[in-house]
Each structure stands twice: as C-alpha cells, then as structure tokens.
C-alpha cells in the first residue's frame, strides 16, 4: 500500500508532505511500528510508518532534528505523531520533518494507535491475498496446459506461509499428500479425513470447521469430480485455522489452491494410467488360464511399473481385490482401492511406483497387482487399519466396501491362483461375521491368514443357496417346534455351542437347572437325529447357525 492509502483512512491527517511534494504520497508503506524512545534506529526498517506519542520530545525538546534524521536514514516512509501529549504536534517537529523531507501526519487524541496499525495490516493482507491469488491462477493455467502435476507441495507451503497459516493436503484415508511442517500425526490426519468425509456425506457446505486435540481446522475439498458422486474419493486441504471469521478473499484463495491441487492430482492419475492399462491386459489371460499370455502380460506390467526391461530379480506379485456394493454403483472402487494401497502404512512411501489398479468384471470390482520388494508382504492387518479408519464415514446406509488379498507369488500360473484366492477372501470379507470384521462395519478385509484361521471362514465361499438349504434342512424341525410350543430350542442350542458344551456354564447363562438343560438338548437330538456329543454333529449345528 502507499502513504496516500493511509491518509485516505481518515485516521491521520497530513501536516507536512516533505520536500518531495505530492510524490511523497506514493511512498510504499510496509508496516507500522510504535516508538517512544529518543533513539529509534534499532527498531525502524525501510517502508515503516513510525507512530510516536512524543513522550521523548517532552523529555528532550532539542531532540526533533536528530530523531527525524535517524528515521530518514533508516528508510522510514513517514512519521505519525500523536497529539495527546501536547494537545497538538509541536512546530519544532514539523520544521525538522520539512528539513529532512519526511512526511508528517497527525494522529488525533481520539484515535488509538492500534486502529492505525490494524488498518495498515488489513490493507497489506488484502494486497498480499490478491497477489497470491494471481500466482495461483497462473500456476493453474501452466499445469493445466502441461497436463502434469506442478509440484504443488512446495507451492502449498509458500502460499500459506504468506498468510501465516499451516495447511496439509490429505487423501480420504488420511494419507498426507503434502503439507507444512511439522507434519500431522497419522491419528490426527485420519480423524480429519473422517470428519471431512462425514460432512461431505451429510451434504454440508464447505469449508467444514472442526477441532482435533484443541487445534482448530478448516477443511476444503479438492474435487475429483461432481461433489455428490466423488466425495468419497476427494482429497482435502486442512488449514490449521477457524475460517468462521475469515474475509471472503481468504476463503477464495484457499478454494483456488484446492482447485490447483485437483490439477496436481489429475497429473498423478495420468502418471498411473499406463500401469492401469497393463493391469487390465493381465486380467484376461489370468481368467482364461492362458499361461503364456499371462506370463507375457505380467512381464509387461513389471516393465511398466519399474521402467526396466526385466527387473534384476524375478518379480513377486500380490493381488488385491475390492468391491463396492452400493445402490448407486461402484464406479469409484478403483480409486478407493488405490487410495488404500497408497497409504504408507500398507507399502511404504514409494507405493505409487509399485501398484497397478484396474476395474474388473462389473464396475463394482477393482483388482490391484502389487509389485513386492524382497521379503515383503502386504498384510490384511495393514489394509484393515487403513480401510477401516476414515473410509467407513464416507459410505451411506446399505453400502459396503470389501477387500480381499491373495498370497505373494512369482510365477504367472501361480498368480492366477493367487487372484482367485484374493477373490475368495473378498467374498469371505463380505460375510457379516467375517474374520477380522465387526458385524456392523461397512468395510471388510480378509487375507490368506484370515482364511486359514478357522474352518468357519470358508463358509462364505459356499454358494448362498446351498448354505440356506443346509441350514434349513438341519434347523427347520427346531424352528417349527419353537413356533408351535413357544419354546427356546434354537437359542438353547446356540448357547450350548457358545459355551463349548459345558452343562454348568450354559445352564448358568440361561438361568436353567442342569436337568432342564439336559431335557432341551435331548429334545434337539430327537428332532434332528443328531448327537451333540459327536464333534461332527456339533460342527454341523455351528455351521447351520452361522449360515442361518
């Protein structure tokens, strides 16, 4: 801003414009500094508007000339003198300013110095925002023209440091894409992503204001498409400030920054497109058992990801599948799976160069091929930790995201079996009581270790109609008896198995005498023709109850 802008505020009035005449009003003003010391040289910088209450002048009436000379040598833009000390600005100070060519302004008794300082600060902030907005627009046009990401991480830090704000760009899983230092903890990043997704799902207008561990944040979406369709895969800009009292230009600037980040994200997506295409070409041979074609397609995919014609050692692959069951369709399941695997908790910080994700089957399924480092394995625990953090808050009622992992393999023929294993694991993850999955969760994850943990984990792999028929044939006599006699044979059977066949513990849980419990168990055996002392019959009943 210029000195004439300060005068236009009517907080100060011009007494002497110095020797330069009206040209002095064009002087730039960078900040205000308040000084009441007789020697201000240590505190004045070029472009300062110096405000003084003149107490130093009462103590030393001969000081004006030396005081003004120091300000001029330091490059001060002007001197603002308060009238409260003398009731006016002394003539000796006016004469000194005229001699040295320093503009002199009077500050009335009823004008606080803080009002002048706040006016200058607001105007400076507004000008800075305008310059930064222009920079954002220019960078956005450049990156859009080049169709690549433009190093938005560095630009984020530069832009927001100018506004004295800390900010971070996060993925929907809470992965830190970019940000100022110090970095967020994983716990805080996941919490912010979850609150953002919940607010977007509820249709609330951004920016979304929230608090995590006493720190206020304002969350701005980085749109990857129409808001209603893409919110669950959107990135977000998390600014460490409450935007509730921000001026409109500050919000506009961060929204422009979010638009710039969308360009950056599009560039990163474009970088992964060759890997997606190569993964798509691999699925066909794997599903058709074309061994030679599968080996060739796997080799091409390895070359695409590593940039090398034949990696130094035989590549190890691990397939991952995902499905998004939703009334609206699962068009974004590929991006969701990609975001999960890109989280450093799963494969470390360089995952982008080692995964290829593509859609398969209908639009609700996605398949990822992960190129593993030696002795590395993607675990269901890591995937469950990432997918089960923030993403459930993006899913609406009735929607469910399930993921399955196969074993790591080297040979293309084994990769076909590993992909089938991953798909079986994903089916198992879809079961309400799948291993490692809470019954109420909207996200389920299952891997080879989960599948081998218990025979019951294999039940979801049996066709649904077969499961229903088995359960109906074994349990229907008990359900019919309970219906006719208003009894509790089925709940008794479930409790008996839950307590490992212990008569005492089961009777205590059901508040039954042991003899009454024995009567009910004998009735169950009579109606079904089974014997609950035999292991095979216990397993059949347990399976039937699980599949009911």
XYZ file of C-alpha atoms in Angstrom:
548
model
C 0.000 0.000 0.000
C 1.004 3.659 -0.375
C 1.079 6.545 2.052
C -1.924 8.115 0.328
C -3.914 4.970 1.229
C -3.122 5.532 4.903
C -4.298 9.139 4.686
C -7.495 8.029 2.975
C -8.442 6.129 6.129
C -9.081 9.494 7.870
C -7.327 8.124 10.941
C -4.424 10.516 10.321
C -4.163 13.929 8.653
C -1.222 15.222 6.669
C 0.681 18.110 8.229
C 3.753 18.181 6.010
C 4.405 16.068 2.926
C 8.156 16.685 2.994
C 10.328 18.203 0.304
C 9.138 15.820 -2.433
C 5.706 17.386 -2.607
C 2.847 15.099 -3.691
C 5.307 12.422 -4.850
C 5.830 11.582 -1.188
C 2.266 10.248 -1.029
C 3.328 7.459 -3.427
C 5.788 6.070 -0.894
C 5.152 2.384 -0.100
C 4.144 1.553 3.455
C 5.067 -1.964 4.565
C 4.072 -1.917 8.228
C 3.625 0.276 11.307
C 5.987 0.485 14.268
C 5.286 2.357 17.503
C 8.290 4.042 19.157
C 8.677 6.447 22.087
C 12.427 6.182 22.573
C 14.724 9.131 21.806
C 16.924 6.879 19.603
C 14.729 4.661 17.383
C 17.419 3.404 14.998
C 17.311 -0.258 16.146
C 13.575 -0.575 15.538
C 12.982 1.081 12.145
C 13.099 -0.655 8.760
C 12.583 0.674 5.209
C 8.926 1.360 4.467
C 7.878 1.706 8.106
C 5.175 4.153 9.167
C 6.568 5.223 12.556
C 3.955 6.075 15.199
C 5.057 8.027 18.265
C 3.314 9.506 21.309
C 6.087 12.177 21.671
C 6.967 11.459 25.315
C 10.609 11.504 24.234
C 10.117 15.091 22.948
C 8.849 16.355 26.318
C 11.935 14.845 27.974
C 14.314 16.383 25.385
C 12.812 19.374 23.487
C 16.013 19.746 21.438
C 15.734 16.201 20.056
C 13.396 16.548 16.974
C 16.120 17.063 14.378
C 18.187 14.038 15.471
C 15.071 11.849 15.788
C 13.811 12.676 12.295
C 17.280 12.276 10.769
C 17.514 8.727 12.184
C 14.125 7.854 10.646
C 15.148 9.150 7.233
C 18.458 7.262 7.306
C 16.589 4.069 8.208
C 14.235 4.494 5.235
C 11.024 5.247 7.114
C 8.063 6.065 4.891
C 6.540 8.688 7.221
C 6.116 9.772 10.828
C 2.748 9.698 12.596
C 2.746 11.900 15.694
C 0.082 11.655 18.425
C -1.482 14.896 19.683
C -2.373 13.582 23.158
C 0.949 14.527 24.805
C 0.935 18.266 23.816
C -2.598 18.759 22.502
C -1.042 19.328 19.066
C 2.066 18.439 17.059
C 4.915 20.789 18.101
C 6.188 23.199 15.438
C 9.793 22.092 16.071
C 8.888 18.595 14.866
C 7.146 19.947 11.764
C 10.217 22.021 10.902
C 12.542 19.024 11.367
C 10.402 16.884 9.034
C 10.419 19.652 6.400
C 14.199 19.959 6.579
C 14.753 16.225 6.118
C 11.932 15.585 3.647
C 9.951 13.193 5.855
C 6.127 13.281 5.562
C 4.494 14.121 8.904
C 0.980 13.016 9.869
C -1.033 13.948 12.947
C -2.963 11.342 14.981
C -5.867 12.872 16.874
C -6.420 12.444 20.605
C -9.420 10.183 19.990
C -7.601 7.807 17.561
C -5.816 4.814 19.147
C -2.527 3.828 17.555
C -3.882 0.269 17.325
C -6.556 1.457 14.882
C -3.878 2.769 12.546
C -1.823 -0.429 12.865
C -4.871 -2.645 12.218
C -5.865 -0.605 9.151
C -2.399 -0.985 7.625
C -2.269 -4.709 8.451
C -5.682 -5.366 6.860
C -4.781 -3.500 3.699
C -1.456 -5.306 3.447
C -3.147 -8.685 3.903
C -5.685 -7.859 1.212
C -2.976 -6.862 -1.242
C -0.989 -9.988 -0.426
C -4.016 -12.204 -0.992
C -4.590 -10.586 -4.368
C -1.010 -11.227 -5.418
C -1.146 -14.813 -4.208
C -4.447 -15.424 -5.974
C -2.887 -14.237 -9.211
C 0.014 -16.602 -8.616
C -2.382 -19.498 -8.029
C -4.227 -18.726 -11.260
C -1.016 -18.520 -13.250
C 0.274 -21.813 -11.844
C -3.056 -23.495 -12.517
C -3.018 -22.420 -16.168
C 0.539 -23.690 -16.562
C -0.133 -27.086 -15.018
C -3.386 -27.499 -16.922
C -1.631 -26.734 -20.189
C 1.147 -29.225 -19.459
C -1.348 -31.847 -18.185
C 1.008 -32.808 -15.365
C 1.346 -32.115 -11.657
C 3.284 -28.942 -10.996
C 4.968 -29.545 -7.674
C 2.012 -28.282 -5.687
C 3.549 -29.376 -2.393
C 6.111 -26.568 -2.499
C 3.532 -24.068 -3.712
C 1.200 -25.009 -0.852
C 3.848 -24.219 1.718
C 4.811 -20.952 0.006
C 1.266 -19.684 -0.398
C 0.040 -20.443 3.068
C 3.192 -19.305 4.822
C 2.483 -15.882 3.301
C -0.811 -15.871 5.189
C 0.800 -17.214 8.381
C -1.227 -20.409 8.082
C -0.234 -24.054 8.279
C -2.021 -26.428 5.936
C -1.965 -30.030 4.754
C -3.355 -31.899 1.763
C -4.853 -35.267 2.783
C -6.320 -38.221 0.944
C -9.665 -39.758 2.029
C -7.737 -42.394 4.001
C -5.759 -39.717 5.867
C -2.571 -40.140 3.827
C -0.527 -36.918 3.930
C -0.097 -35.860 0.295
C 1.580 -32.531 1.022
C 1.851 -30.114 3.891
C 3.735 -27.659 6.010
C 5.941 -28.697 8.913
C 5.674 -30.209 11.413
C 3.631 -32.943 9.759
C 0.373 -34.181 11.227
C 0.351 -37.398 13.193
C -1.324 -40.338 11.472
C -4.061 -40.298 14.107
C -4.883 -36.624 13.512
C -4.748 -36.987 9.720
C -7.146 -39.949 9.833
C -9.508 -38.068 12.150
C -9.567 -35.045 9.835
C -10.216 -37.225 6.783
C -13.061 -38.976 8.578
C -14.727 -35.735 9.651
C -14.364 -34.350 6.144
C -15.974 -37.454 4.608
C -18.803 -37.416 7.154
C -19.514 -33.730 6.476
C -19.477 -34.301 2.717
C -21.757 -37.322 3.020
C -24.191 -35.207 5.057
C -24.187 -32.586 2.297
C -22.847 -29.788 4.478
C -21.301 -26.789 2.759
C -17.522 -26.426 2.797
C -15.321 -25.291 4.411
C -16.001 -27.732 7.231
C -14.822 -26.425 10.603
C -13.679 -28.859 13.270
C -11.303 -29.250 16.211
C -8.843 -32.079 16.872
C -6.887 -32.086 20.127
C -7.688 -28.413 20.804
C -6.434 -27.344 17.334
C -8.989 -25.724 15.004
C -9.089 -26.812 11.351
C -10.989 -25.707 8.259
C -11.420 -28.443 5.642
C -11.702 -27.607 1.940
C -12.475 -30.258 -0.724
C -10.116 -30.990 -3.613
C -12.759 -32.072 -6.088
C -12.031 -35.055 -8.340
C -15.448 -34.803 -9.974
C -19.057 -33.741 -9.216
C -19.413 -33.316 -5.465
C -22.280 -35.764 -4.979
C -20.560 -38.564 -6.900
C -16.918 -38.179 -5.973
C -16.897 -37.014 -2.345
C -15.724 -40.378 -1.048
C -12.550 -40.209 -3.193
C -11.848 -36.474 -2.846
C -8.672 -35.139 -1.297
C -8.942 -32.253 1.162
C -6.953 -29.207 2.215
C -6.837 -28.987 6.025
C -5.933 -25.454 7.172
C -4.960 -25.014 10.820
C -7.352 -22.140 11.497
C -11.027 -21.475 12.102
C -12.347 -19.934 8.886
C -15.503 -18.699 10.602
C -14.240 -15.124 10.815
C -12.157 -15.079 7.632
C -12.727 -12.391 4.998
C -14.109 -13.670 1.719
C -10.814 -13.236 -0.115
C -9.041 -15.656 2.246
C -11.627 -18.373 1.632
C -11.485 -17.693 -2.096
C -7.705 -18.093 -2.070
C -7.783 -21.484 -0.334
C -10.542 -22.651 -2.701
C -8.324 -21.658 -5.631
C -5.497 -23.529 -4.013
C -7.757 -26.599 -3.724
C -8.534 -26.274 -7.441
C -4.787 -26.202 -8.108
C -4.373 -29.365 -6.051
C -7.040 -31.001 -8.214
C -4.813 -30.295 -11.225
C -1.884 -31.831 -9.356
C -3.944 -34.906 -8.551
C -5.065 -35.259 -12.161
C -1.398 -35.235 -13.168
C -0.618 -38.019 -10.731
C -3.584 -40.020 -12.017
C -2.309 -39.588 -15.553
C 1.098 -40.895 -14.468
C -0.548 -44.124 -13.264
C -2.619 -44.655 -16.413
C -0.031 -46.891 -18.205
C 0.059 -49.195 -15.183
C -3.738 -49.407 -15.147
C -3.813 -50.361 -18.811
C -1.120 -53.005 -18.330
C -3.008 -54.448 -15.357
C -6.169 -54.606 -17.418
C -4.345 -56.572 -20.129
C -3.131 -59.067 -17.490
C -6.561 -59.924 -16.073
C -7.883 -61.516 -19.288
C -5.153 -64.188 -19.599
C -5.326 -64.928 -15.877
C -9.065 -65.529 -16.016
C -8.806 -67.641 -19.191
C -5.876 -69.734 -17.887
C -3.716 -68.699 -20.848
C -0.350 -69.330 -19.184
C 1.921 -67.981 -21.917
C -0.127 -64.838 -22.451
C -0.323 -64.283 -18.672
C 3.447 -64.544 -18.285
C 3.980 -62.063 -21.109
C 1.390 -59.629 -19.694
C 2.924 -59.875 -16.209
C 6.364 -59.108 -17.630
C 4.996 -56.056 -19.451
C 3.341 -54.844 -16.257
C 6.624 -55.204 -14.342
C 8.404 -53.198 -17.032
C 5.699 -50.514 -16.935
C 5.968 -50.101 -13.176
C 9.745 -50.318 -12.819
C 10.739 -48.683 -16.095
C 13.176 -51.550 -16.664
C 13.193 -54.271 -19.310
C 13.265 -57.166 -16.964
C 13.856 -56.426 -13.272
C 17.124 -57.541 -11.745
C 15.353 -60.341 -9.839
C 12.226 -62.280 -10.600
C 9.274 -60.082 -9.570
C 6.962 -61.093 -6.750
C 3.293 -60.202 -7.142
C 0.440 -59.997 -4.686
C -3.109 -59.452 -5.967
C -5.735 -57.469 -4.075
C -9.400 -57.199 -4.982
C -12.079 -54.777 -3.824
C -15.796 -54.434 -4.368
C -18.117 -51.564 -3.548
C -21.697 -52.691 -3.126
C -23.945 -49.648 -3.370
C -27.310 -48.826 -4.913
C -25.606 -46.045 -6.892
C -22.988 -48.317 -8.488
C -19.317 -48.728 -7.683
C -17.608 -46.529 -10.266
C -15.148 -45.230 -7.672
C -13.995 -48.565 -6.263
C -10.773 -48.406 -8.305
C -9.853 -45.039 -6.787
C -10.780 -46.237 -3.286
C -8.570 -49.316 -3.610
C -5.768 -47.190 -4.998
C -6.003 -44.735 -2.093
C -5.882 -47.577 0.435
C -2.749 -49.105 -1.102
C -1.018 -45.723 -1.478
C -1.133 -45.186 2.282
C 2.399 -45.648 3.677
C 1.023 -47.952 6.368
C 0.451 -50.572 3.633
C 3.530 -50.498 1.375
C 5.679 -47.590 2.490
C 6.213 -44.187 0.868
C 7.054 -45.432 -2.657
C 3.854 -47.411 -3.226
C 2.815 -45.312 -6.253
C 5.567 -46.939 -8.316
C 4.660 -50.482 -7.287
C 0.906 -50.811 -7.715
C -1.352 -51.061 -10.752
C -5.116 -50.923 -10.185
C -7.848 -51.521 -12.733
C -11.540 -52.327 -12.832
C -12.598 -55.907 -13.468
C -15.878 -57.640 -14.106
C -18.650 -55.110 -13.476
C -17.942 -51.564 -12.338
C -18.222 -52.630 -8.699
C -14.954 -54.620 -8.645
C -11.333 -53.490 -8.842
C -8.144 -55.546 -8.947
C -4.672 -54.390 -7.912
C -1.380 -56.077 -8.704
C 1.268 -55.154 -6.138
C 4.946 -55.494 -7.051
C 6.622 -56.555 -3.807
C 10.116 -55.881 -2.579
C 12.172 -58.915 -1.488
C 10.779 -60.487 1.697
C 7.868 -58.024 1.678
C 4.196 -58.902 2.042
C 1.087 -56.767 2.138
C -0.887 -57.877 5.194
C -4.600 -57.863 5.800
C -3.914 -56.155 9.151
C -2.345 -53.147 7.415
C -5.117 -52.929 4.818
C -7.761 -53.285 7.511
C -6.140 -50.496 9.559
C -6.164 -48.083 6.594
C -9.503 -49.021 5.026
C -11.281 -49.174 8.372
C -10.120 -45.741 9.556
C -11.830 -42.862 7.760
C -13.473 -44.559 4.762
C -16.473 -46.050 6.631
C -17.625 -42.465 7.274
C -17.906 -41.925 3.516
C -20.285 -44.842 2.961
C -24.030 -44.434 3.148
C -26.533 -46.835 4.669
C -26.563 -50.078 2.705
C -23.140 -49.509 1.141
C -20.282 -51.895 1.851
C -16.645 -51.942 0.748
C -14.915 -55.344 0.894
C -11.291 -56.167 0.127
C -9.502 -59.491 -0.300
C -5.799 -60.315 -0.512
C -4.045 -63.248 -2.158
C -0.690 -64.810 -1.330
C 2.538 -63.372 -2.810
C 3.687 -65.412 -5.855
C 6.350 -65.318 -8.569
C 5.075 -67.462 -11.416
C 2.270 -66.245 -13.681
C 0.497 -69.584 -13.302
C 0.549 -69.128 -9.525
C -0.679 -65.546 -9.971
C -3.895 -66.905 -11.460
C -4.469 -68.975 -8.328
C -3.485 -66.042 -6.096
C -6.052 -63.817 -7.831
C -8.721 -66.465 -7.292
C -7.637 -66.671 -3.651
C -7.943 -62.878 -3.296
C -11.448 -63.010 -4.745
C -12.424 -65.830 -2.376
C -11.049 -63.796 0.523
C -13.070 -60.783 -0.590
C -16.238 -62.906 -0.655
C -15.413 -64.080 2.853
C -14.902 -60.457 3.922
C -18.434 -59.686 2.756
C -19.906 -62.037 5.352
C -21.389 -60.137 8.330
C -19.168 -62.080 10.765
C -16.104 -62.362 8.540
C -12.765 -62.843 10.322
C -11.320 -59.541 11.409
C -14.540 -57.696 10.623
C -17.064 -56.223 13.041
C -20.662 -57.194 12.226
C -21.737 -53.536 11.963
C -18.771 -52.378 9.864
C -19.302 -51.073 6.332
C -15.732 -52.102 5.405
C -14.492 -55.704 5.455
C -10.993 -57.044 4.776
C -9.817 -60.642 4.569
C -6.486 -62.205 3.621
C -4.881 -65.651 3.369
C -4.040 -65.752 7.081
C -7.660 -64.931 7.949
C -8.959 -67.648 5.630
C -6.715 -70.257 7.254
C -7.539 -69.190 10.805
C -10.808 -71.118 11.161
C -12.902 -73.519 9.121
C -15.896 -71.205 9.562
C -14.097 -68.582 7.469
C -14.677 -70.843 4.448
C -18.469 -70.754 4.745
C -18.914 -67.588 2.636
C -17.265 -69.407 -0.279
C -20.175 -71.867 -0.427
C -22.960 -70.628 -2.763
C -25.683 -68.817 -0.858
C -28.471 -71.135 -1.985
C -26.503 -74.178 -0.810
C -25.873 -72.563 2.581
C -29.541 -71.702 3.010
C -30.667 -75.195 2.060
C -28.256 -76.859 4.519
C -29.306 -74.579 7.368
C -32.985 -75.013 6.591
C -32.845 -78.836 6.485
C -30.977 -79.123 9.779
C -32.714 -76.418 11.815
C -36.263 -76.325 10.452
C -37.527 -79.036 12.873
C -36.289 -76.921 15.785
C -37.783 -73.684 14.432
C -41.118 -75.449 13.839
C -41.104 -76.896 17.370
C -40.309 -73.488 18.893
C -43.117 -71.911 16.868
C -45.731 -74.466 17.953
C -44.741 -74.745 21.613
C -43.361 -71.228 22.238
C -40.121 -72.842 23.369
C -36.445 -71.886 23.000
C -34.684 -74.866 21.473
C -32.742 -72.832 18.886
C -31.471 -70.245 21.435
C -30.581 -73.146 23.767
C -28.605 -74.887 21.015
C -26.721 -71.675 20.240
C -25.860 -71.095 23.911
C -24.781 -74.730 24.374
C -22.309 -74.460 21.481
C -21.132 -70.995 22.587
C -20.195 -72.477 25.964
C -18.304 -75.396 24.373
C -20.881 -77.979 25.529
C -20.422 -77.176 29.220
C -23.636 -78.069 31.026
C -22.878 -75.970 34.082
C -21.804 -72.778 32.274
C -24.616 -72.998 29.714
C -27.246 -73.624 32.414
C -25.947 -70.652 34.387
C -26.051 -68.395 31.317
C -29.649 -69.456 30.526
C -30.719 -69.467 34.192
C -31.736 -73.134 33.809
C -31.276 -76.099 36.100
C -28.919 -78.613 34.516
C -31.716 -81.196 34.331
C -33.893 -78.738 32.368
C -30.992 -78.068 30.030
C -30.446 -81.808 29.509
C -34.112 -82.189 28.631
C -33.879 -79.476 25.970
C -30.706 -80.926 24.445
C -32.272 -84.375 24.281
C -35.307 -82.870 22.546
C -32.977 -81.180 19.992
C -31.229 -84.519 19.327
C -34.549 -86.331 18.970
C -35.993 -83.823 16.489
C -32.873 -83.668 14.295
C -31.489 -87.172 14.585
C -28.090 -85.764 15.651
C -25.926 -86.417 18.709
C -24.369 -83.366 20.401
C -21.640 -85.487 21.961
C -20.198 -86.098 18.468
C -17.751 -83.493 17.077
C -19.139 -83.766 13.521
C -22.684 -83.023 14.647
C -21.532 -80.080 16.772
C -19.737 -78.634 13.739
C -22.806 -79.120 11.540
C -25.025 -77.313 14.036
C -22.478 -74.491 14.423
C -22.264 -74.079 10.641
C -26.045 -74.155 10.227
C -26.499 -71.478 12.895
C -23.758 -69.347 11.287
C -25.387 -69.660 7.853
C -28.926 -69.044 9.088
